[in-house]
Amino acid sequence: MYISTRGNYPPATASEVIYMGMVPTGGLFVPEKTPRLSPDQVAAMAGLPYPALAEKLLGYYLDDYTPEEIRESVKAAYGDNFYHRDVAPVAKLEGYGGVLELFHGPTAAFKDMALQLTPRLLSQAIRKGGQGRELLILVATSGDTGKAALEGFKDVPGIRIACFFPDEGVSQAQEMQMRTTDGMNTYVYSVEGNFDDCQNGVKEVFGDEAFSRGLASRGWQLSSANSINWGRLCPQIVYYFYAYYSMARASRTTIGQPMHFVVPTGNFGNILSAWYAREMGLPIGKLICASNENKVLTDFFATGHYDRNRDFYKTSSPSMDILISSNLERFLFAVSGQDAGAIRGYMAELAEKGSFTVDGNLLRKMQDLVWAGSADEKEAAEEIRRVYETHRYLMDTHTAVGSAVYGKYIRESGDRTPAVLDATASPYKFSKSVLEALSGEVYPVGADESRLAEILAERTGIPVHPALAGLDKKPILHDRRLKRGGIKSAVEEIIRGT
């Protein structure tokens, strides 16, 4: 069963929480107990290909789905839609152990790893519940989740999806991916402000019980494809197991030995999935949480004081331009011993004052699990250039932040435990920034990123990701823009227009 981080909702099944997206009365769903595997059980899965591993691990969490339903969903999610036979290969890179490439899916970002599966789980949840309502998926995105969700949900019967991204707050390639999405059930909006304005707007809609009741009376139910939905977060656990086994197969570690993971972090979902893998029994040592200049998480893990009342920076790694990391709530709930009262207090303070502080005992527990650091724009650009010149390996801006932070971790700790760095997106989603980092040149704002991608490919000999090639030739199908606070009105328009 799944329970609320704020203790304000009765326990629910896996399909129910995937259907609802988040707790209707505020808060996030988490497993009442994390499945715990023995060392022998962990070792026994080492030879499984990615789809079979996903089927096995998801079965521990989705226990009101039949094995056939899980198998059907996994088979459809991880097939010819991925451009690499291993789905999530681990590249060898000296000094790291490995780089977990999570960008071989249909939208060239790690969000595909879950969002090719989530719509299938959600469709099955609808059939199980038999509610007979139309479902409207709301997605706040800082860049990559939007296109991955749109691609996963487009033309799924009984479901409509609305995606909200910060105006001028994503890369040109990311914006073009979203605005050119086809499908009769897709809606895309840019929103005045930053990602937090998008995320807060979506949460406000979910948290308005009167509004939700009104939608229900008209035959509609809201849900989410962000990592606030357990159906988005759970599939990400799989690739941490797969990376560990890949490292063992390559003789870069042995089964049973600890291994670190370095995770570029914004909303705390990706790194939280690694933590769940650790809790299940995967021998993960340290989780290294990498932030860009919006280093609210770095400061929190250093001091125990979470404070969103600070300058917001638009950076070349926009998926990390976040000051409210929603999934941190799940982590705090678990590490505090499932203290729902404490979580209610923290989240109330965050909503009212923009900050909260945890006690010293909780801070020490957090620090035992997570080491947090940050890298600024200059450091990230230098890392792109250094890694390419040294290893001929091309990183995107987010992965470069992770790489730079990992270097700081080694220098500070001297710890040489094998580590895997998450590569969260193709460098061709951020061609302008990557090319500027390599060349030292500065291209004008609004420069044609499709042309810059061609230049980058010519310079490096690394082909443009197939999902991004020819993006400039596709027609713009969505051109809606909203003022800050306009998300609820947009939802109303979608409902009225049907």
mmCIF file of C-alpha atoms in Angstrom, residues 211-415:
data_model
loop_
_atom_site.group_PDB
_atom_site.id
_atom_site.type_symbol
_atom_site.label_atom_id
_atom_site.label_comp_id
_atom_site.label_asym_id
_atom_site.label_seq_id
_atom_site.Cartn_x
_atom_site.Cartn_y
_atom_site.Cartn_z
ATOM 1 C CA PHE A 211 -12.056 22.724 -8.330
ATOM 2 C CA SER A 212 -11.373 18.969 -8.495
ATOM 3 C CA ARG A 213 -14.932 18.185 -7.367
ATOM 4 C CA GLY A 214 -16.256 20.473 -10.094
ATOM 5 C CA LEU A 215 -14.167 18.666 -12.699
ATOM 6 C CA ALA A 216 -15.352 15.293 -11.394
ATOM 7 C CA SER A 217 -18.979 16.384 -11.753
ATOM 8 C CA ARG A 218 -18.246 17.045 -15.422
ATOM 9 C CA GLY A 219 -16.607 13.654 -15.883
ATOM 10 C CA TRP A 220 -12.946 14.673 -15.557
ATOM 11 C CA GLN A 221 -10.068 13.556 -13.327
ATOM 12 C CA LEU A 222 -6.663 15.220 -13.001
ATOM 13 C CA SER A 223 -3.367 13.344 -12.872
ATOM 14 C CA SER A 224 0.321 14.118 -13.328
ATOM 15 C CA ALA A 225 3.281 12.882 -15.362
ATOM 16 C CA ASN A 226 5.840 14.732 -13.264
ATOM 17 C CA SER A 227 7.929 12.772 -10.796
ATOM 18 C CA ILE A 228 5.389 13.721 -8.130
ATOM 19 C CA ASN A 229 3.513 10.746 -9.660
ATOM 20 C CA TRP A 230 4.849 7.450 -8.300
ATOM 21 C CA GLY A 231 4.318 5.941 -11.748
ATOM 22 C CA ARG A 232 6.994 8.318 -13.066
ATOM 23 C CA LEU A 233 9.442 7.822 -10.220
ATOM 24 C CA CYS A 234 9.285 4.051 -9.780
ATOM 25 C CA PRO A 235 10.568 3.038 -13.272
ATOM 26 C CA GLN A 236 13.712 5.104 -12.715
ATOM 27 C CA ILE A 237 14.840 2.707 -9.985
ATOM 28 C CA VAL A 238 15.510 0.132 -12.693
ATOM 29 C CA TYR A 239 18.412 1.868 -14.409
ATOM 30 C CA TYR A 240 20.437 2.109 -11.203
ATOM 31 C CA PHE A 241 20.335 -1.667 -10.855
ATOM 32 C CA TYR A 242 21.141 -2.007 -14.556
ATOM 33 C CA ALA A 243 24.124 0.354 -14.304
ATOM 34 C CA TYR A 244 25.504 -1.541 -11.316
ATOM 35 C CA TYR A 245 25.258 -4.829 -13.178
ATOM 36 C CA SER A 246 26.804 -3.265 -16.308
ATOM 37 C CA MET A 247 29.790 -2.142 -14.258
ATOM 38 C CA ALA A 248 30.162 -5.658 -12.850
ATOM 39 C CA ARG A 249 29.984 -7.211 -16.333
ATOM 40 C CA ALA A 250 32.716 -4.838 -17.458
ATOM 41 C CA SER A 251 34.871 -5.856 -14.442
ATOM 42 C CA ARG A 252 34.830 -2.310 -13.070
ATOM 43 C CA THR A 253 33.306 -3.563 -9.826
ATOM 44 C CA THR A 254 32.186 -6.869 -8.350
ATOM 45 C CA ILE A 255 28.698 -7.772 -7.181
ATOM 46 C CA GLY A 256 28.385 -6.881 -3.513
ATOM 47 C CA GLN A 257 30.945 -4.058 -3.552
ATOM 48 C CA PRO A 258 29.667 -0.485 -2.965
ATOM 49 C CA MET A 259 29.451 1.967 -5.842
ATOM 50 C CA HIS A 260 28.612 5.677 -5.855
ATOM 51 C CA PHE A 261 26.209 7.481 -8.183
ATOM 52 C CA VAL A 262 26.607 11.100 -9.295
ATOM 53 C CA VAL A 263 23.267 12.656 -10.231
ATOM 54 C CA PRO A 264 22.631 16.112 -11.765
ATOM 55 C CA THR A 265 19.679 17.202 -9.669
ATOM 56 C CA GLY A 266 16.777 19.635 -9.947
ATOM 57 C CA ASN A 267 13.477 18.279 -8.635
ATOM 58 C CA PHE A 268 15.224 15.507 -6.633
ATOM 59 C CA GLY A 269 13.341 12.706 -8.406
ATOM 60 C CA ASN A 270 16.241 11.092 -10.255
ATOM 61 C CA ILE A 271 18.495 10.922 -7.213
ATOM 62 C CA LEU A 272 15.578 9.766 -5.054
ATOM 63 C CA SER A 273 15.143 6.792 -7.391
ATOM 64 C CA ALA A 274 18.775 5.894 -6.680
ATOM 65 C CA TRP A 275 18.041 6.123 -2.967
ATOM 66 C CA TYR A 276 15.123 3.682 -3.368
ATOM 67 C CA ALA A 277 17.460 1.293 -5.206
ATOM 68 C CA ARG A 278 19.851 1.579 -2.259
ATOM 69 C CA GLU A 279 17.058 0.884 0.221
ATOM 70 C CA MET A 280 16.096 -2.207 -1.762
ATOM 71 C CA GLY A 281 19.584 -3.608 -1.180
ATOM 72 C CA LEU A 282 21.617 -2.455 -4.178
ATOM 73 C CA PRO A 283 25.141 -1.755 -2.792
ATOM 74 C CA ILE A 284 25.172 1.995 -3.391
ATOM 75 C CA GLY A 285 27.652 3.918 -1.284
ATOM 76 C CA LYS A 286 27.289 7.671 -1.576
ATOM 77 C CA LEU A 287 24.708 9.584 -3.590
ATOM 78 C CA ILE A 288 26.402 12.695 -4.964
ATOM 79 C CA CYS A 289 23.836 15.429 -5.561
ATOM 80 C CA ALA A 290 25.003 17.938 -8.196
ATOM 81 C CA SER A 291 23.376 21.361 -8.557
ATOM 82 C CA ASN A 292 24.064 24.305 -10.851
ATOM 83 C CA GLU A 293 24.068 27.942 -9.683
ATOM 84 C CA ASN A 294 20.571 27.426 -8.270
ATOM 85 C CA LYS A 295 22.162 25.525 -5.411
ATOM 86 C CA VAL A 296 19.325 25.416 -2.916
ATOM 87 C CA LEU A 297 19.916 21.674 -2.376
ATOM 88 C CA THR A 298 23.669 22.088 -1.869
ATOM 89 C CA ASP A 299 23.047 24.642 0.840
ATOM 90 C CA PHE A 300 20.333 22.530 2.431
ATOM 91 C CA PHE A 301 22.510 19.450 2.769
ATOM 92 C CA ALA A 302 25.291 21.596 4.200
ATOM 93 C CA THR A 303 23.219 23.482 6.781
ATOM 94 C CA GLY A 304 19.815 21.834 7.201
ATOM 95 C CA HIS A 305 18.163 25.136 6.219
ATOM 96 C CA TYR A 306 16.084 25.063 3.025
ATOM 97 C CA ASP A 307 15.567 28.580 1.671
ATOM 98 C CA ARG A 308 13.970 29.369 -1.679
ATOM 99 C CA ASN A 309 14.152 33.118 -0.934
ATOM 100 C CA ARG A 310 17.174 33.749 -3.127
ATOM 101 C CA ASP A 311 18.156 34.938 -6.566
ATOM 102 C CA PHE A 312 17.034 32.684 -9.403
ATOM 103 C CA TYR A 313 19.493 32.086 -12.235
ATOM 104 C CA LYS A 314 18.674 31.085 -15.795
ATOM 105 C CA THR A 315 21.512 28.788 -16.767
ATOM 106 C CA SER A 316 22.640 26.598 -19.645
ATOM 107 C CA SER A 317 21.335 23.596 -17.654
ATOM 108 C CA PRO A 318 17.662 24.642 -17.440
ATOM 109 C CA SER A 319 16.295 21.344 -16.141
ATOM 110 C CA MET A 320 18.143 22.151 -12.903
ATOM 111 C CA ASP A 321 16.902 25.734 -12.664
ATOM 112 C CA ILE A 322 14.626 24.901 -9.739
ATOM 113 C CA LEU A 323 14.287 26.341 -6.245
ATOM 114 C CA ILE A 324 11.523 24.039 -4.946
ATOM 115 C CA SER A 325 12.597 20.409 -5.238
ATOM 116 C CA SER A 326 9.314 18.564 -4.826
ATOM 117 C CA ASN A 327 10.657 15.057 -4.309
ATOM 118 C CA LEU A 328 12.748 16.162 -1.361
ATOM 119 C CA GLU A 329 9.516 15.783 0.624
ATOM 120 C CA ARG A 330 9.568 12.020 0.009
ATOM 121 C CA PHE A 331 13.191 11.766 1.091
ATOM 122 C CA LEU A 332 12.614 13.740 4.291
ATOM 123 C CA PHE A 333 9.580 11.607 5.127
ATOM 124 C CA ALA A 334 11.603 8.417 4.845
ATOM 125 C CA VAL A 335 14.747 9.627 6.616
ATOM 126 C CA SER A 336 12.695 11.132 9.466
ATOM 127 C CA GLY A 337 11.157 7.722 10.164
ATOM 128 C CA GLN A 338 7.919 8.564 8.328
ATOM 129 C CA ASP A 339 7.170 11.516 10.594
ATOM 130 C CA ALA A 340 4.166 12.937 8.744
ATOM 131 C CA GLY A 341 3.645 15.653 11.343
ATOM 132 C CA ALA A 342 7.157 16.985 10.800
ATOM 133 C CA ILE A 343 6.665 16.942 7.024
ATOM 134 C CA ARG A 344 3.389 18.863 7.328
ATOM 135 C CA GLY A 345 5.220 21.467 9.371
ATOM 136 C CA TYR A 346 8.145 21.775 6.944
ATOM 137 C CA MET A 347 5.885 22.080 3.908
ATOM 138 C CA ALA A 348 3.628 24.621 5.619
ATOM 139 C CA GLU A 349 6.674 26.757 6.474
ATOM 140 C CA LEU A 350 7.962 26.431 2.918
ATOM 141 C CA ALA A 351 4.611 27.583 1.535
ATOM 142 C CA GLU A 352 4.225 30.450 4.009
ATOM 143 C CA LYS A 353 7.796 31.687 4.508
ATOM 144 C CA GLY A 354 9.723 30.084 1.668
ATOM 145 C CA SER A 355 12.043 28.243 4.054
ATOM 146 C CA PHE A 356 12.290 25.615 6.784
ATOM 147 C CA THR A 357 15.021 24.073 8.964
ATOM 148 C CA VAL A 358 15.471 20.436 9.991
ATOM 149 C CA ASP A 359 16.976 19.406 13.314
ATOM 150 C CA GLY A 360 20.570 18.267 13.752
ATOM 151 C CA ASN A 361 19.759 14.550 13.981
ATOM 152 C CA LEU A 362 17.889 14.558 10.701
ATOM 153 C CA LEU A 363 20.632 16.594 9.034
ATOM 154 C CA ARG A 364 23.266 14.046 10.058
ATOM 155 C CA LYS A 365 21.164 11.202 8.648
ATOM 156 C CA MET A 366 20.804 13.099 5.380
ATOM 157 C CA GLN A 367 24.524 13.765 5.183
ATOM 158 C CA ASP A 368 25.323 10.097 5.755
ATOM 159 C CA LEU A 369 23.445 9.308 2.546
ATOM 160 C CA VAL A 370 24.032 12.313 0.297
ATOM 161 C CA TRP A 371 27.007 14.508 -0.512
ATOM 162 C CA ALA A 372 25.915 17.703 -2.244
ATOM 163 C CA GLY A 373 27.897 20.158 -4.324
ATOM 164 C CA SER A 374 27.406 22.698 -7.091
ATOM 165 C CA ALA A 375 29.111 24.001 -10.219
ATOM 166 C CA ASP A 376 28.603 27.397 -11.834
ATOM 167 C CA GLU A 377 28.325 28.207 -15.535
ATOM 168 C CA LYS A 378 32.043 28.686 -16.028
ATOM 169 C CA GLU A 379 32.906 25.422 -14.285
ATOM 170 C CA ALA A 380 30.332 23.479 -16.330
ATOM 171 C CA ALA A 381 31.629 24.907 -19.623
ATOM 172 C CA GLU A 382 35.217 24.125 -18.647
ATOM 173 C CA GLU A 383 34.172 20.565 -17.807
ATOM 174 C CA ILE A 384 32.550 20.046 -21.220
ATOM 175 C CA ARG A 385 35.758 21.176 -22.890
ATOM 176 C CA ARG A 386 38.094 19.258 -20.541
ATOM 177 C CA VAL A 387 36.237 15.951 -20.858
ATOM 178 C CA TYR A 388 36.017 16.225 -24.635
ATOM 179 C CA GLU A 389 39.682 17.160 -25.078
ATOM 180 C CA THR A 390 40.840 14.457 -22.655
ATOM 181 C CA HIS A 391 38.465 11.602 -23.490
ATOM 182 C CA ARG A 392 36.709 12.629 -26.736
ATOM 183 C CA TYR A 393 33.455 12.223 -24.840
ATOM 184 C CA LEU A 394 30.775 14.875 -25.400
ATOM 185 C CA MET A 395 28.623 15.862 -22.426
ATOM 186 C CA ASP A 396 25.510 17.989 -22.268
ATOM 187 C CA THR A 397 25.374 20.900 -19.849
ATOM 188 C CA HIS A 398 23.593 19.004 -17.028
ATOM 189 C CA THR A 399 25.945 16.037 -17.172
ATOM 190 C CA ALA A 400 28.870 18.462 -17.128
ATOM 191 C CA VAL A 401 27.577 19.949 -13.866
ATOM 192 C CA GLY A 402 27.549 16.432 -12.416
ATOM 193 C CA SER A 403 31.044 15.749 -13.691
ATOM 194 C CA ALA A 404 32.425 18.984 -12.244
ATOM 195 C CA VAL A 405 30.803 18.305 -8.859
ATOM 196 C CA TYR A 406 32.196 14.769 -8.817
ATOM 197 C CA GLY A 407 35.676 16.231 -9.301
ATOM 198 C CA LYS A 408 35.101 18.415 -6.250
ATOM 199 C CA TYR A 409 33.944 15.396 -4.265
ATOM 200 C CA ILE A 410 37.128 13.466 -5.080
ATOM 201 C CA ARG A 411 39.361 16.410 -4.232
ATOM 202 C CA GLU A 412 37.591 16.975 -0.915
ATOM 203 C CA SER A 413 37.193 13.347 0.178
ATOM 204 C CA GLY A 414 39.991 11.454 -1.590
ATOM 205 C CA ASP A 415 37.394 8.700 -2.059
#
